[in-house]
XYZ file of C-alpha atoms in Angstrom:
255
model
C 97.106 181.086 -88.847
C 98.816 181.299 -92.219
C 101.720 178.853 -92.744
C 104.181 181.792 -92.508
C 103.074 182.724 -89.267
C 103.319 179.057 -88.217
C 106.985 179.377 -89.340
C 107.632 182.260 -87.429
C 105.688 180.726 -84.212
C 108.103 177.440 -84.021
C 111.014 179.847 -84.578
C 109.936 182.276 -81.741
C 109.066 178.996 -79.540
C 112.388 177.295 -80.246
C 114.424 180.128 -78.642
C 116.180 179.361 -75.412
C 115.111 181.755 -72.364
C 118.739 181.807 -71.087
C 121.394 183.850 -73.136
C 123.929 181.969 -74.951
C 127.296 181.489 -72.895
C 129.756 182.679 -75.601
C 132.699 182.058 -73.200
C 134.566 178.506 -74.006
C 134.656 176.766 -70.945
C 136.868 173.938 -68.768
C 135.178 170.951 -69.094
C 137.363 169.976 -65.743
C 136.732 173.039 -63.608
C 133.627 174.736 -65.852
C 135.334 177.857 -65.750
C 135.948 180.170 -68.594
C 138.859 178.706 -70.230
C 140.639 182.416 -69.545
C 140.624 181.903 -65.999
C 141.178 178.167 -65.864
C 143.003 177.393 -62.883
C 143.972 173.300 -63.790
C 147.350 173.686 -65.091
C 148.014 174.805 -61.697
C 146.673 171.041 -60.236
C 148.831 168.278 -58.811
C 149.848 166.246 -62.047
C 148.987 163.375 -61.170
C 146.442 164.411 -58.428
C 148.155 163.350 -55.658
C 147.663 159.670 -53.212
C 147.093 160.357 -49.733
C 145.679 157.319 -47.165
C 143.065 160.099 -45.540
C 139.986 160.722 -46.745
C 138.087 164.120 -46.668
C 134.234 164.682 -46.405
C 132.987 167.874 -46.636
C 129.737 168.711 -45.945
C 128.524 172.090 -47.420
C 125.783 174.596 -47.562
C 123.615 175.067 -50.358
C 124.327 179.003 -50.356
C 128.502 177.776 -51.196
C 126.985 176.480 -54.463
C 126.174 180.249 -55.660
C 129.979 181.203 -54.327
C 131.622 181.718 -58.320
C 135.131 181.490 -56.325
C 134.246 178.310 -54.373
C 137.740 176.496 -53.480
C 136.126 172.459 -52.337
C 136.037 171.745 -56.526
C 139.860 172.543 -56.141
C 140.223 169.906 -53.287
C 138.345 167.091 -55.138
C 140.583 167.913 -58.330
C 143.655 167.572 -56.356
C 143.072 164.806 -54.925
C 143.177 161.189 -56.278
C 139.023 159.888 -57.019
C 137.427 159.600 -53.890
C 139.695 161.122 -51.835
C 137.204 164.000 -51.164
C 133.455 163.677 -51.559
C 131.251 166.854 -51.513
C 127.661 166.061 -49.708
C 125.048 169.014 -49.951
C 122.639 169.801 -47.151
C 121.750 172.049 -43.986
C 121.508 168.842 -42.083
C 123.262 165.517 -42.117
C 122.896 162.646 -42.632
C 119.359 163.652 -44.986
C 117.550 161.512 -47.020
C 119.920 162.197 -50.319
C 122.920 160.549 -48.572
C 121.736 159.040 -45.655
C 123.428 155.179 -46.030
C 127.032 156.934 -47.513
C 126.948 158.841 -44.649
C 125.858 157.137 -41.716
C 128.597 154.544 -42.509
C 131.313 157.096 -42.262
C 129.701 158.842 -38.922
C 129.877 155.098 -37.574
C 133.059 154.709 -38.400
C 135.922 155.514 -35.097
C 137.753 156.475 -37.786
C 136.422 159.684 -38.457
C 136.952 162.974 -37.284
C 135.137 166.326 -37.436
C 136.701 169.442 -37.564
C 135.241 172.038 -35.250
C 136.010 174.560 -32.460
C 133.874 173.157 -29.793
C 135.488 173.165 -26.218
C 135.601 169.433 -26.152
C 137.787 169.506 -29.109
C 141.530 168.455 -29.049
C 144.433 169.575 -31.577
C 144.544 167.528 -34.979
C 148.253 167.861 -34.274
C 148.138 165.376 -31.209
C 145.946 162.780 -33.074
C 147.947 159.508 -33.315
C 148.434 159.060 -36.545
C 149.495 155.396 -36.175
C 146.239 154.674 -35.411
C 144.951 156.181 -38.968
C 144.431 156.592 -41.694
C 141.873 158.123 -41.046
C 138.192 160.495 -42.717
C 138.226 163.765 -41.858
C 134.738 166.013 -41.680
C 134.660 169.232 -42.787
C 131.790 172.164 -42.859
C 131.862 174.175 -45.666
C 129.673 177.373 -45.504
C 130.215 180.726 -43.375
C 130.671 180.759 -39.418
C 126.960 180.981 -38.990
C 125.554 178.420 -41.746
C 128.784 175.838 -39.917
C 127.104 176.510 -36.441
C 123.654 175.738 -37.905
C 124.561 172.596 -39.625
C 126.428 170.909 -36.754
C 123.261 172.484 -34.706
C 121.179 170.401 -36.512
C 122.899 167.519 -36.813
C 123.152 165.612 -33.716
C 125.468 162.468 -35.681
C 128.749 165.465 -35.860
C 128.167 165.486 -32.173
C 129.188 162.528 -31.468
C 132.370 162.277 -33.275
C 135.933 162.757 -32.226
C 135.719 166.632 -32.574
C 139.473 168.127 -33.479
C 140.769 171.835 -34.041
C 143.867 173.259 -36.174
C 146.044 175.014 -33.773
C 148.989 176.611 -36.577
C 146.471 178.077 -39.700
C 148.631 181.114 -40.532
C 147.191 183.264 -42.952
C 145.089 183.148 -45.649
C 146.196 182.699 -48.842
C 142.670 184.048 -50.373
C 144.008 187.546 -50.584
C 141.017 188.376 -52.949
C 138.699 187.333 -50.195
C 137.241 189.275 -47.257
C 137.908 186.594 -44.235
C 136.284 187.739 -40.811
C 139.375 187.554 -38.870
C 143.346 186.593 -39.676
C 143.115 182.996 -38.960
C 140.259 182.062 -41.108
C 140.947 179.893 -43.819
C 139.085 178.776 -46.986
C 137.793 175.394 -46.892
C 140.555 174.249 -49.971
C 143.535 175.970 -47.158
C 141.819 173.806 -44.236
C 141.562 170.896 -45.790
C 145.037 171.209 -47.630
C 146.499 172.026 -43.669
C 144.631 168.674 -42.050
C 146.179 166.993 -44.650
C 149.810 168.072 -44.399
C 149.178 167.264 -40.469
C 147.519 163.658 -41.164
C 150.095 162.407 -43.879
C 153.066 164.004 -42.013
C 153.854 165.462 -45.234
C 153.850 169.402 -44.914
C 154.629 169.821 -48.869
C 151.028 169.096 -49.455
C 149.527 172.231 -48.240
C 151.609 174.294 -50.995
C 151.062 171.692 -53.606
C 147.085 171.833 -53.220
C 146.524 175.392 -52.528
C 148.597 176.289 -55.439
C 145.260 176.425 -57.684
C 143.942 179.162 -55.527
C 147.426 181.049 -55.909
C 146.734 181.181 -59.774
C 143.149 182.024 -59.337
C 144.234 185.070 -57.396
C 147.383 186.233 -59.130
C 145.185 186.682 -62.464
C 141.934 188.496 -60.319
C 145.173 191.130 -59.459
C 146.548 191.091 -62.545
C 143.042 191.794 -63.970
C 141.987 194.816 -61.582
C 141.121 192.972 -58.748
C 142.651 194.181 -55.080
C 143.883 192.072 -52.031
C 141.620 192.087 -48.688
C 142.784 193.034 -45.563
C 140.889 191.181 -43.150
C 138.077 192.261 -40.948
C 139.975 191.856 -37.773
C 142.985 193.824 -39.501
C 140.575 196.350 -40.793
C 138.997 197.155 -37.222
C 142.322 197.213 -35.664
C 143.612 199.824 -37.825
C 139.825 201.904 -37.810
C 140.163 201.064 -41.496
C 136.652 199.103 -41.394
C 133.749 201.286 -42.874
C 130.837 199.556 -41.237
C 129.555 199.495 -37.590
C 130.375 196.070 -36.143
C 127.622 194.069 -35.487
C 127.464 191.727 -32.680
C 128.111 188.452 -34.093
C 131.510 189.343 -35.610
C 132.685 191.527 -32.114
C 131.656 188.284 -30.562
C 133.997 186.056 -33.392
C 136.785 188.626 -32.778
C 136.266 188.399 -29.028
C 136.517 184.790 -28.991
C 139.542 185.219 -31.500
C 141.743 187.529 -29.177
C 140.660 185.253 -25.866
C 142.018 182.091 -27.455
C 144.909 183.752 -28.891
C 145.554 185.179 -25.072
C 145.328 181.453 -23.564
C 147.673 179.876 -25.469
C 150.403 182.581 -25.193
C 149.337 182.318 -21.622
């Protein structure tokens, strides 16, 4: 091999197999600086006495909306720790985690029928660490499936969710929230201060307003989509079963 094709083999080797990302970036959220949400952030990020946990999928990583980064950037250091997994506590976080699941302290938030309204927990008693699963309806049941330490914690529900604020986001039915709304409404409901909700969803408000003002459309939800015959796909069985469950429980408590 001739020197100039040695020169040409170093410079063919040297090139990177991924593309160059042209876009300037965040270096808070890592989003393209055009679509930055921060300066829509709590300034400072705000000091609550509860702590949140969330433990999500690996499939919410891929999510380029995901709303938990929003959470942990709202929230003073520490406030809310992200742990990764299909099953918990795992070998990656198994000593962080089995302190917290020992801990009477904490809370997991999930629709089980032994579960009892965050709204009636003493709060005097607090503060206290509140468990979330982040991931859809079937990757949640999975995890707490296969996690028999969520079982045995003090398992609580949100009874007043509203609507969802992700208006750019399909949501199976009208009271599903994204895991930045949940955790912003447990909040509001643990601290007794129901001006954090709007303060820490108000990230996801810019996200949205520029997806609209940039061609994007609001979603109706599923639920709102079938009861209109506005939904173009047959309905499977798991989400007539979700819906099912949806219009029973809204039946028993006007009941």
């Amino acid at each position: 091999m001739t020197t100039m094709e040695e020169e040409a083999w170093q410079d063919l080797i040297g090139i990177s197999a991924d593309p160059p990302d042209g876009r300037d970036k965040c270096e808070q959220c890592k989003r393209p600086a055009v679509v930055c949400w921060c300066s829509a952030l709590p300034q400072p990020p705000l000091a609550v006495a509860s702590q949140i946990v969330i433990l999500q999928h690996p499939a919410e990583e891929k999510r380029s909306l995901r709303t938990a980064l929003m959470l942990q950037l709202g929230l003073e250091p520490g406030k809310c720790v992200v742990y990764k997994g299909k099953r918990f506590p795992n070998q990656k976080n198994y000593a962080e985690l089995q302190q917290i699941f020992d801990s009477p302290q904490t809370l997991v938030l999930y629709p089980s029928k032994d579960s009892v309204p965050l709204e009636k927990i003493d709060r005097s008693a607090g503060p206290y660490t509140l468990v979330l699963i982040d991931g859809t309806w079937p990757q949640a049941k999975a995890i707490y499936a296969s996690s028999p330490a969520l079982h045995r914690l003090r398992q609580v529900k949100l009874i007043s969710v509203g609507i969802s604020d992700y208006i750019i986001r399909t949501q199976p039915t009208e009271g599903c929230l994204s895991t930045l709304e949940t955790a912003a409404q447990c909040l509001a409901v643990l601290e007794a201060q129901p001006e954090l909700r709007k303060m820490l969803v108000n990230p996801l408000h810019a996200l949205c307003k520029y997806q609209l003002d940039n061609g994007a459309v609001e979603h109706q939800s599923k639920e709102f989509l079938m009861k209109t015959n506005q939904y173009p796909k047959p309905i499977g069985k798991r989400l007539s079963r979700l819906l099912n469950q949806t219009v029973c429980g809204a039946a028993e408590q006007e009941a």
